[in-house]
Every structure is written in C-alpha cells, then in structure tokens.
PDB file of C-alpha atoms in Angstrom:
ATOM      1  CA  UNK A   1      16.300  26.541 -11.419  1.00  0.00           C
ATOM      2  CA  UNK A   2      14.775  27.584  -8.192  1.00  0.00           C
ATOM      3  CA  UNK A   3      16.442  29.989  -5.607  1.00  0.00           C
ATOM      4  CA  UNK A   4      18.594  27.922  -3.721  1.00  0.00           C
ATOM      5  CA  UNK A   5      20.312  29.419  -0.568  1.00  0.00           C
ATOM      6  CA  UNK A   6      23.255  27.899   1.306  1.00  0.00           C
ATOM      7  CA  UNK A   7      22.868  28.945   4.692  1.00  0.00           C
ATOM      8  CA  UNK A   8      24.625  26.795   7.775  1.00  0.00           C
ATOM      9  CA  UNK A   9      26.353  27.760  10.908  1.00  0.00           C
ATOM     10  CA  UNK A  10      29.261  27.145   9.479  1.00  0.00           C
ATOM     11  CA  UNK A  11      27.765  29.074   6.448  1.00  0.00           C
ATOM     12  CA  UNK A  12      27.157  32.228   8.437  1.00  0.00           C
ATOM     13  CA  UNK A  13      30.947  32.721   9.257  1.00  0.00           C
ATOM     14  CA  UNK A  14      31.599  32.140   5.429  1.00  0.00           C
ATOM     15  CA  UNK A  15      28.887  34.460   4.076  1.00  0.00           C
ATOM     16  CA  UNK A  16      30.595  37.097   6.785  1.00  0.00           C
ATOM     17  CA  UNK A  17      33.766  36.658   4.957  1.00  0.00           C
ATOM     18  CA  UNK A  18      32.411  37.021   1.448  1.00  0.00           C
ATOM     19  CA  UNK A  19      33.988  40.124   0.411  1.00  0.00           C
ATOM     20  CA  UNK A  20      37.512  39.113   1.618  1.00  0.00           C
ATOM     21  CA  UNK A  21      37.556  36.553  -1.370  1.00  0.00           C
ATOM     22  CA  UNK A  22      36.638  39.219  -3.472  1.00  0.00           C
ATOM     23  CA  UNK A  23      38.640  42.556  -2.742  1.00  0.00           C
ATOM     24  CA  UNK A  24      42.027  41.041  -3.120  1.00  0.00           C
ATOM     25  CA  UNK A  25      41.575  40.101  -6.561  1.00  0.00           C
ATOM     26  CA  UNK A  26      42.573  42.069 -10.204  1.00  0.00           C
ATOM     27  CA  UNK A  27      40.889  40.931 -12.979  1.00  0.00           C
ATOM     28  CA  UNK A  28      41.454  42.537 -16.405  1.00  0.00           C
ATOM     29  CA  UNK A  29      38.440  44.236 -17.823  1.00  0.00           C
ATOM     30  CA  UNK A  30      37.613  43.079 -21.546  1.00  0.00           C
ATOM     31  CA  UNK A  31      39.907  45.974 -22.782  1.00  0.00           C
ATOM     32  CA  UNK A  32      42.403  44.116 -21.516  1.00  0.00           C
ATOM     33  CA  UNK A  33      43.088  47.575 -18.468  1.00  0.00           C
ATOM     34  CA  UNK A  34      42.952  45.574 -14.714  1.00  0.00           C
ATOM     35  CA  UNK A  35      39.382  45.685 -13.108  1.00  0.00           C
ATOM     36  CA  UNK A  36      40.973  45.905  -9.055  1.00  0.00           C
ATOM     37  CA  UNK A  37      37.913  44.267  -7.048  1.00  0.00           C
ATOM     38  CA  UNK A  38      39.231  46.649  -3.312  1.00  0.00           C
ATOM     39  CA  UNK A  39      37.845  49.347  -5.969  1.00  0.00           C
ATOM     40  CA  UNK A  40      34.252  48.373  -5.694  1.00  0.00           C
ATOM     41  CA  UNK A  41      34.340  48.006  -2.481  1.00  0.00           C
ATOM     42  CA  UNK A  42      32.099  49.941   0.260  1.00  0.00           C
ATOM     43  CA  UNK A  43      28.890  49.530  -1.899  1.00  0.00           C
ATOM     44  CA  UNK A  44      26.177  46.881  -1.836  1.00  0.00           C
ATOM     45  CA  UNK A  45      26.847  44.780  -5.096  1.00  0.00           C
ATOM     46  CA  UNK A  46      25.562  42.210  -6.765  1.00  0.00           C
ATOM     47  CA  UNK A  47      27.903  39.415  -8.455  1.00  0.00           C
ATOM     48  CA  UNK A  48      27.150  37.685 -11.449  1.00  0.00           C
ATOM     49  CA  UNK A  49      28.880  34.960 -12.609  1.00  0.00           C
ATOM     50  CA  UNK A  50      28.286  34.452 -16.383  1.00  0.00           C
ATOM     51  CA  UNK A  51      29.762  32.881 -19.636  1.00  0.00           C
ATOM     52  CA  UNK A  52      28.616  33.553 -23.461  1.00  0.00           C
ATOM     53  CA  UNK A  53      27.923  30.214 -23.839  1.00  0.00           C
ATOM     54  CA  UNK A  54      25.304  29.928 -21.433  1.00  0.00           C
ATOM     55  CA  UNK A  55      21.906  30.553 -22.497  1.00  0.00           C
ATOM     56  CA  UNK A  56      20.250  31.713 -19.299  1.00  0.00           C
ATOM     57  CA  UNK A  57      23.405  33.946 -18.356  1.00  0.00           C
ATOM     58  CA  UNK A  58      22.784  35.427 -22.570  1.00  0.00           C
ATOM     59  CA  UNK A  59      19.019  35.837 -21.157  1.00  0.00           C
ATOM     60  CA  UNK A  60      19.445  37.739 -18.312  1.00  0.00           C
ATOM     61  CA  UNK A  61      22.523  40.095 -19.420  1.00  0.00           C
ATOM     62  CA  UNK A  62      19.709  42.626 -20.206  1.00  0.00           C
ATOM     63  CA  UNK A  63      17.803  42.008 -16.577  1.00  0.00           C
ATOM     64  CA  UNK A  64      21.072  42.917 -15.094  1.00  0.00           C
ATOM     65  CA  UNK A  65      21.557  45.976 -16.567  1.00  0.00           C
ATOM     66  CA  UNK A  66      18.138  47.367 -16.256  1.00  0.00           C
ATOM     67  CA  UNK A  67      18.842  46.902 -12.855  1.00  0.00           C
ATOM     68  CA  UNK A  68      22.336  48.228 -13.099  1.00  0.00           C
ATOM     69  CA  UNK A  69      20.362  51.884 -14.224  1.00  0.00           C
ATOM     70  CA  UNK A  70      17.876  51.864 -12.068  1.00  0.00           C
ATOM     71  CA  UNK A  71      19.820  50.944  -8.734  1.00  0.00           C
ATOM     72  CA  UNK A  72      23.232  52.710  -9.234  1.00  0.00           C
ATOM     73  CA  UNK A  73      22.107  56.233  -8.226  1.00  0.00           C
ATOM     74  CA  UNK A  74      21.153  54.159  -4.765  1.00  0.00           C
ATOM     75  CA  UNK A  75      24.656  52.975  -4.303  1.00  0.00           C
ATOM     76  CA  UNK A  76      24.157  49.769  -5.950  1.00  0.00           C
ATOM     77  CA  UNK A  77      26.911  48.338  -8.240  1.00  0.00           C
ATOM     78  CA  UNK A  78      26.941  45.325 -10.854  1.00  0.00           C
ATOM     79  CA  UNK A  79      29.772  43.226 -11.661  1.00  0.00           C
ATOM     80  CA  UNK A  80      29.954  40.655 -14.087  1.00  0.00           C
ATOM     81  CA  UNK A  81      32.362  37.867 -13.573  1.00  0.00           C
ATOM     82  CA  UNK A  82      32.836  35.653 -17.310  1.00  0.00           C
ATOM     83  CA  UNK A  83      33.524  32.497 -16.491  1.00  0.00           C
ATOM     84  CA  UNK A  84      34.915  32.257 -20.343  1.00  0.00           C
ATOM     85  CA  UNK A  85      37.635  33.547 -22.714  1.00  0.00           C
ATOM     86  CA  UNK A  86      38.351  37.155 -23.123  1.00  0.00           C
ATOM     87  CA  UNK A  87      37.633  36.960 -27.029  1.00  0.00           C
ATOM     88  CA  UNK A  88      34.266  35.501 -26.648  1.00  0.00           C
ATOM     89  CA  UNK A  89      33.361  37.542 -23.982  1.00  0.00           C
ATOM     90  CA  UNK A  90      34.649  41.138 -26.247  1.00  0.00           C
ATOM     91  CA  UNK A  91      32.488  39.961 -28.929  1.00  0.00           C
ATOM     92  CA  UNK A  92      29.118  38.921 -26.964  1.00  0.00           C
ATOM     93  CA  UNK A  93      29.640  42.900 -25.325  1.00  0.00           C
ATOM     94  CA  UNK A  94      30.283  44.037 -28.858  1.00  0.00           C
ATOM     95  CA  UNK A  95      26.612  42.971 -29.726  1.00  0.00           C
ATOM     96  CA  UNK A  96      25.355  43.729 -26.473  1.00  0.00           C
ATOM     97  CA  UNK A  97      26.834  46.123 -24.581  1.00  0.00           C
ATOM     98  CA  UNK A  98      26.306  46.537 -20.945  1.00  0.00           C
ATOM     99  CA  UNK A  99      27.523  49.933 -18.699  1.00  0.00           C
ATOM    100  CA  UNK A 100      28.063  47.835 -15.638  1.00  0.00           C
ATOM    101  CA  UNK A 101      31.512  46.565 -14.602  1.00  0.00           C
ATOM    102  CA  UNK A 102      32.766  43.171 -16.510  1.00  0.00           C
ATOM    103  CA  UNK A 103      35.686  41.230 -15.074  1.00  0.00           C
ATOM    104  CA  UNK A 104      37.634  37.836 -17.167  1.00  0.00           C
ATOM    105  CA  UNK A 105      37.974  35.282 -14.663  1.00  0.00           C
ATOM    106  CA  UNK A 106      38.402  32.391 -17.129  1.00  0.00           C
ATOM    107  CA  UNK A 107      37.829  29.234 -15.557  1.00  0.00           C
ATOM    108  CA  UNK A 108      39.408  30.410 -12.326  1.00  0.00           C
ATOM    109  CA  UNK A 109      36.070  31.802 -11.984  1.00  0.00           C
ATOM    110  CA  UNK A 110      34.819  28.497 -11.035  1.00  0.00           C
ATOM    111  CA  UNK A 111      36.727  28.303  -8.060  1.00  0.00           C
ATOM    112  CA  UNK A 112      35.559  31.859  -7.337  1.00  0.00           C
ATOM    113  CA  UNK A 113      31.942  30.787  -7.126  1.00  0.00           C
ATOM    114  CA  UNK A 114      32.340  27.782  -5.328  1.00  0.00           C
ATOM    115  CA  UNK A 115      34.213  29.451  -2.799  1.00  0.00           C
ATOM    116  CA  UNK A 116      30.850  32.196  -2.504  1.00  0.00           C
ATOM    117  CA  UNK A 117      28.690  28.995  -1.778  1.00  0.00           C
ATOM    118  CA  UNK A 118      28.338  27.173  -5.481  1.00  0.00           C
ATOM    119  CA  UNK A 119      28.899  23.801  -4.969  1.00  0.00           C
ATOM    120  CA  UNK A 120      27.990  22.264  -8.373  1.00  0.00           C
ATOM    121  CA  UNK A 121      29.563  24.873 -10.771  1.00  0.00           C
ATOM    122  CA  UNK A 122      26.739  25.421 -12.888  1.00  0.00           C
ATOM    123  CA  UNK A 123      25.828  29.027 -14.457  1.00  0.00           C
ATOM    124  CA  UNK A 124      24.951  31.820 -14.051  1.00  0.00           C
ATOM    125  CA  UNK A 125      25.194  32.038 -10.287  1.00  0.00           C
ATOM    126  CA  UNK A 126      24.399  35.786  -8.465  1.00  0.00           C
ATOM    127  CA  UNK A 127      25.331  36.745  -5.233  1.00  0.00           C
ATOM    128  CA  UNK A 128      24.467  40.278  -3.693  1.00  0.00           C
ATOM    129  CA  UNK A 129      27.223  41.575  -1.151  1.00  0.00           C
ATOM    130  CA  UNK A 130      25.886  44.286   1.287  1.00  0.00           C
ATOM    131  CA  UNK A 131      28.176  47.288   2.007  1.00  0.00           C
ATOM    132  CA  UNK A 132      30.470  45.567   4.318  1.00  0.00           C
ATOM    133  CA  UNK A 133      31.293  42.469   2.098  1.00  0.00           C
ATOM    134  CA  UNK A 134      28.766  40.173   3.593  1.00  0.00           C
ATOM    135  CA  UNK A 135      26.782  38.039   1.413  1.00  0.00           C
ATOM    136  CA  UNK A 136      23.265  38.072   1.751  1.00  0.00           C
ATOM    137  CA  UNK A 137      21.373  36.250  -1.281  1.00  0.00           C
ATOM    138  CA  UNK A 138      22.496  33.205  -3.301  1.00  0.00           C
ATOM    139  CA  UNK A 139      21.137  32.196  -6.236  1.00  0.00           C
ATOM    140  CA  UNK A 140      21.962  29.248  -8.672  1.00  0.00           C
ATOM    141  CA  UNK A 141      20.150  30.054 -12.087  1.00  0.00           C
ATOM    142  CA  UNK A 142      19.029  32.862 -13.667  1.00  0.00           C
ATOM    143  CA  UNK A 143      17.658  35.973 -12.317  1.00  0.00           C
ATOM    144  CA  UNK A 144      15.383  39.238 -13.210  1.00  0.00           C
ATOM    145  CA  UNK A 145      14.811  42.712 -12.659  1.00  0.00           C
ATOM    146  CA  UNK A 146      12.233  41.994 -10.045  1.00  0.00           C
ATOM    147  CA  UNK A 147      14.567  39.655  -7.852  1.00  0.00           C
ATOM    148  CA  UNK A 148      17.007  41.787  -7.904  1.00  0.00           C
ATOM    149  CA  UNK A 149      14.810  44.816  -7.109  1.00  0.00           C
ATOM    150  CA  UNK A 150      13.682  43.012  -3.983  1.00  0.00           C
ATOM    151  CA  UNK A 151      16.939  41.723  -3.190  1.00  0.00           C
ATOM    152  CA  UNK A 152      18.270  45.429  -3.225  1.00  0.00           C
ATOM    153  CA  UNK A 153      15.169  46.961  -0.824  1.00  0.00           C
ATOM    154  CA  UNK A 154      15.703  44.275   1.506  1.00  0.00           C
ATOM    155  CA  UNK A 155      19.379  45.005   1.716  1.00  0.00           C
ATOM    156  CA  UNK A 156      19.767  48.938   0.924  1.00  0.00           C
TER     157      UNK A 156
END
C-alpha cells in the first residue's frame, strides 16, 4: 500500500476533531484492567489499528515499538488498537511482547477507524494525533521506524 491521506475541507474540520472520538472511550487492556483513552491524552500519539491475523500489522508490531523506545522520552506515546478477539490478541503479545499501550476494540474497532478517515476497513491503518487531538498523518498499510520517525519531527 502507498500512503494515502484523506484530506478535504470538510476533512480539515474532522481531522480537528480527531481526538474527541478517541478520549471518551474505555477499552480493556489484554489483562482484561480498562485502558481509559482521556488518560493518554495531552501527548502526540500515534494510533495503530492492528489484528493478529493480519500479516503486515504481525510485520510491523516490532517497527512500532522500536519507535515506541526511541520516541517516548520526547513525549511520544503508542497505542495499539486490535481490531480482533482478546484471546488471540493475549497470545500473539505472549510471543511478542510489546511495552507500548494495547487496547481490544473487537470489531467495533472498525467503526473506530473509519470514523479517523478509513473508508475501506482494511488493516493495519496508523494515525498520529498531535498534542491537542488533531490528526495529522493517515496511513492505510503498513508502516516503519523511519515513517514514523519523520512523522514525529514534523509534528513534535
């Protein structure tokens, strides 16, 4: 997939709302404990949305927390929304654990995304949120340390 951005007028005042979709939501964590979304709130953040099943959002779980490591002394944070089951999702971070926040949005998750501009559903899907909640990238497909690296300079 190529970066694809969803920008319109009507876009703008959408992408300026970004983080309202986001900071009224709980989702539980995979330990089952509730993941409150106003919690991460304040920082500039990049949003996964993921699934085990999908092999490009498997691929890039490590990108994302390299990034995670690197960026979160500079105020970044990383969550992961699974678009999946919470068993599936326990196991895959069993085998490959990541230090970066995970949420379980099931397949409500879906709606999530398309709501934050992605229109055909597919995964994984990233957004990065600056420090007031507006989005500022999209991207359908998956991503690496580099993107997101220049992603984060150009929005620190």
């Amino acid at each position: 997939f190529r970066r694809v951005l969803f920008r319109s007028r009507l876009g703008e005042q959408a992408d300026a709302a970004a983080g309202d979709r986001l900071w009224p939501l709980t989702l539980a964590r995979p330990d089952g404990s509730p993941l409150a979304l106003e919690t991460l709130r304040g920082r500039p953040m990049v949003v996964n949305f993921w699934a085990t099943w999908c092999v490009p959002c498997v691929r890039e779980m490590p990108q994302l927390e390299r990034f995670h490591l690197a960026y979160a002394a500079r105020g970044w944070r990383v969550l992961g929304i699974a678009v999946d089951s919470p068993t599936p999702v326990r196991e895959f971070l069993a085998k490959l654990p990541v230090s970066f926040e995970i949420g379980l949005a099931g397949f409500a998750g879906t709606e999530l995304a398309r709501q934050l501009g992605n229109s055909s559903g597919a995964l994984p899907f990233t957004v990065v949120l600056d420090a007031r909640g507006r989005l500022r990238e999209r991207k359908l497909g998956a991503t690496d340390l580099t993107e997101l690296s220049r992603w984060a300079s150009a929005h620190s």
